[in-house]
């Protein structure tokens, strides 16, 4: 089934598989403020055809990945990173939707996720139509003085 999406603000964007010629541009956007890199092994990912680039007028706007989860299954983990100056403009949602479209058109099942603290990414994934099946609850136990002597 072909799935088509249109975002008029992004009509001039070229989506294609990354090549080693894109390596330096991708390396420049491959960081987050928390120090976690999006790509774990960029060269290998490019050579395995798992990285897509999104350019407009020869400028890299962002990138997406589509990685096999398990060799024996048809599930593919998709994700994206957007160049900092283009964030909060809908481009991340656009990239995820284009990766979903790529998966569906190639008989792949897209799945995705993000860190519990990455609210922007979670919001982007939801805008692109993904629904969380799991929730992570974070809590802290506070020691408010000495424990009750009657408790063991």
GROMACS .gro file of C-alpha atoms in nm:
model
  152
    1UNK     CA    1   0.000   0.000   0.000
    2UNK     CA    2   0.141   0.337  -0.099
    3UNK     CA    3   0.121   0.599   0.171
    4UNK     CA    4   0.166   0.956   0.059
    5UNK     CA    5   0.207   1.267   0.274
    6UNK     CA    6   0.246   1.625   0.165
    7UNK     CA    7   0.399   1.914   0.352
    8UNK     CA    8   0.406   2.218   0.127
    9UNK     CA    9   0.684   2.380   0.334
   10UNK     CA   10   0.910   2.089   0.244
   11UNK     CA   11   0.851   2.049  -0.130
   12UNK     CA   12   1.211   2.127  -0.225
   13UNK     CA   13   1.370   1.869   0.002
   14UNK     CA   14   1.569   1.587  -0.153
   15UNK     CA   15   1.560   1.256   0.036
   16UNK     CA   16   1.815   0.996  -0.061
   17UNK     CA   17   2.041   0.728   0.084
   18UNK     CA   18   2.356   0.873   0.236
   19UNK     CA   19   2.694   0.809   0.076
   20UNK     CA   20   3.042   0.852   0.221
   21UNK     CA   21   3.041   1.197   0.057
   22UNK     CA   22   2.780   1.296   0.319
   23UNK     CA   23   2.993   1.175   0.610
   24UNK     CA   24   3.137   1.514   0.714
   25UNK     CA   25   2.800   1.691   0.693
   26UNK     CA   26   2.637   1.414   0.896
   27UNK     CA   27   2.916   1.423   1.154
   28UNK     CA   28   2.852   1.794   1.210
   29UNK     CA   29   2.489   1.740   1.313
   30UNK     CA   30   2.552   1.416   1.502
   31UNK     CA   31   2.530   1.543   1.856
   32UNK     CA   32   2.276   1.636   2.118
   33UNK     CA   33   2.311   1.880   2.403
   34UNK     CA   34   2.318   1.588   2.646
   35UNK     CA   35   2.625   1.442   2.471
   36UNK     CA   36   2.449   1.139   2.322
   37UNK     CA   37   2.528   1.083   1.954
   38UNK     CA   38   2.250   0.977   1.719
   39UNK     CA   39   2.475   0.758   1.506
   40UNK     CA   40   2.667   0.486   1.689
   41UNK     CA   41   2.878   0.386   1.389
   42UNK     CA   42   2.811   0.632   1.108
   43UNK     CA   43   3.049   0.487   0.847
   44UNK     CA   44   2.915   0.135   0.892
   45UNK     CA   45   2.554   0.259   0.887
   46UNK     CA   46   2.614   0.445   0.560
   47UNK     CA   47   2.778   0.141   0.400
   48UNK     CA   48   2.484  -0.077   0.509
   49UNK     CA   49   2.239   0.168   0.340
   50UNK     CA   50   2.071   0.249   0.672
   51UNK     CA   51   2.112   0.628   0.662
   52UNK     CA   52   1.905   0.878   0.465
   53UNK     CA   53   1.987   1.244   0.415
   54UNK     CA   54   1.751   1.535   0.363
   55UNK     CA   55   1.896   1.829   0.168
   56UNK     CA   56   1.756   2.157   0.044
   57UNK     CA   57   1.967   2.378  -0.184
   58UNK     CA   58   2.278   2.169  -0.106
   59UNK     CA   59   2.238   2.218   0.270
   60UNK     CA   60   2.188   1.918   0.497
   61UNK     CA   61   1.872   1.979   0.701
   62UNK     CA   62   1.857   1.647   0.879
   63UNK     CA   63   1.900   1.274   0.856
   64UNK     CA   64   1.703   0.959   0.918
   65UNK     CA   65   1.794   0.601   0.986
   66UNK     CA   66   1.618   0.277   0.906
   67UNK     CA   67   1.789  -0.018   1.075
   68UNK     CA   68   1.704  -0.385   1.087
   69UNK     CA   69   1.597  -0.478   1.440
   70UNK     CA   70   1.645  -0.854   1.398
   71UNK     CA   71   1.763  -1.030   1.086
   72UNK     CA   72   1.483  -1.286   1.111
   73UNK     CA   73   1.205  -1.028   1.143
   74UNK     CA   74   1.072  -0.756   0.918
   75UNK     CA   75   1.083  -0.481   1.183
   76UNK     CA   76   1.294  -0.173   1.117
   77UNK     CA   77   1.386   0.088   1.376
   78UNK     CA   78   1.350   0.436   1.232
   79UNK     CA   79   1.480   0.757   1.379
   80UNK     CA   80   1.587   1.106   1.287
   81UNK     CA   81   1.810   1.395   1.375
   82UNK     CA   82   1.754   1.752   1.259
   83UNK     CA   83   2.018   2.022   1.225
   84UNK     CA   84   1.975   2.249   1.525
   85UNK     CA   85   1.869   2.563   1.336
   86UNK     CA   86   1.585   2.370   1.166
   87UNK     CA   87   1.437   2.216   1.482
   88UNK     CA   88   1.083   2.294   1.599
   89UNK     CA   89   0.965   2.359   1.242
   90UNK     CA   90   0.806   2.021   1.169
   91UNK     CA   91   1.105   1.878   0.983
   92UNK     CA   92   1.154   1.591   1.230
   93UNK     CA   93   0.793   1.485   1.178
   94UNK     CA   94   0.843   1.510   0.802
   95UNK     CA   95   1.153   1.289   0.818
   96UNK     CA   96   0.977   1.023   1.030
   97UNK     CA   97   0.678   1.022   0.795
   98UNK     CA   98   0.904   0.984   0.491
   99UNK     CA   99   1.087   0.695   0.661
  100UNK     CA  100   0.751   0.530   0.742
  101UNK     CA  101   0.652   0.574   0.378
  102UNK     CA  102   0.982   0.417   0.267
  103UNK     CA  103   0.923   0.120   0.500
  104UNK     CA  104   0.565   0.061   0.389
  105UNK     CA  105   0.660   0.087   0.021
  106UNK     CA  106   0.934  -0.174   0.078
  107UNK     CA  107   0.729  -0.420   0.285
  108UNK     CA  108   0.904  -0.326   0.610
  109UNK     CA  109   0.737  -0.264   0.945
  110UNK     CA  110   0.859   0.062   1.103
  111UNK     CA  111   0.902   0.088   1.479
  112UNK     CA  112   1.070   0.356   1.688
  113UNK     CA  113   1.135   0.485   2.034
  114UNK     CA  114   1.326   0.748   2.226
  115UNK     CA  115   1.479   0.814   2.566
  116UNK     CA  116   1.229   0.886   2.844
  117UNK     CA  117   1.373   1.238   2.887
  118UNK     CA  118   1.352   1.330   2.516
  119UNK     CA  119   1.010   1.495   2.517
  120UNK     CA  120   1.066   1.666   2.181
  121UNK     CA  121   1.136   1.334   2.011
  122UNK     CA  122   0.833   1.169   2.174
  123UNK     CA  123   0.613   1.455   2.054
  124UNK     CA  124   0.759   1.426   1.702
  125UNK     CA  125   0.694   1.051   1.687
  126UNK     CA  126   0.335   1.100   1.803
  127UNK     CA  127   0.277   1.371   1.538
  128UNK     CA  128   0.403   1.121   1.280
  129UNK     CA  129   0.138   0.871   1.391
  130UNK     CA  130   0.323   0.647   1.636
  131UNK     CA  131   0.157   0.551   1.961
  132UNK     CA  132   0.353   0.441   2.267
  133UNK     CA  133   0.266   0.091   2.384
  134UNK     CA  134   0.482   0.123   2.695
  135UNK     CA  135   0.542   0.388   2.957
  136UNK     CA  136   0.848   0.435   3.168
  137UNK     CA  137   0.783   0.564   3.516
  138UNK     CA  138   1.065   0.734   3.698
  139UNK     CA  139   1.053   0.783   4.071
  140UNK     CA  140   1.291   0.861   4.352
  141UNK     CA  141   1.284   0.742   4.710
  142UNK     CA  142   1.363   1.023   4.947
  143UNK     CA  143   1.509   0.959   5.289
  144UNK     CA  144   1.332   1.205   5.515
  145UNK     CA  145   1.532   1.152   5.829
  146UNK     CA  146   1.591   0.842   6.033
  147UNK     CA  147   1.389   0.531   5.953
  148UNK     CA  148   1.122   0.432   6.203
  149UNK     CA  149   1.280   0.221   6.475
  150UNK     CA  150   0.980  -0.012   6.469
  151UNK     CA  151   1.049  -0.104   6.105
  152UNK     CA  152   1.302  -0.371   6.017
   0.00000   0.00000   0.00000
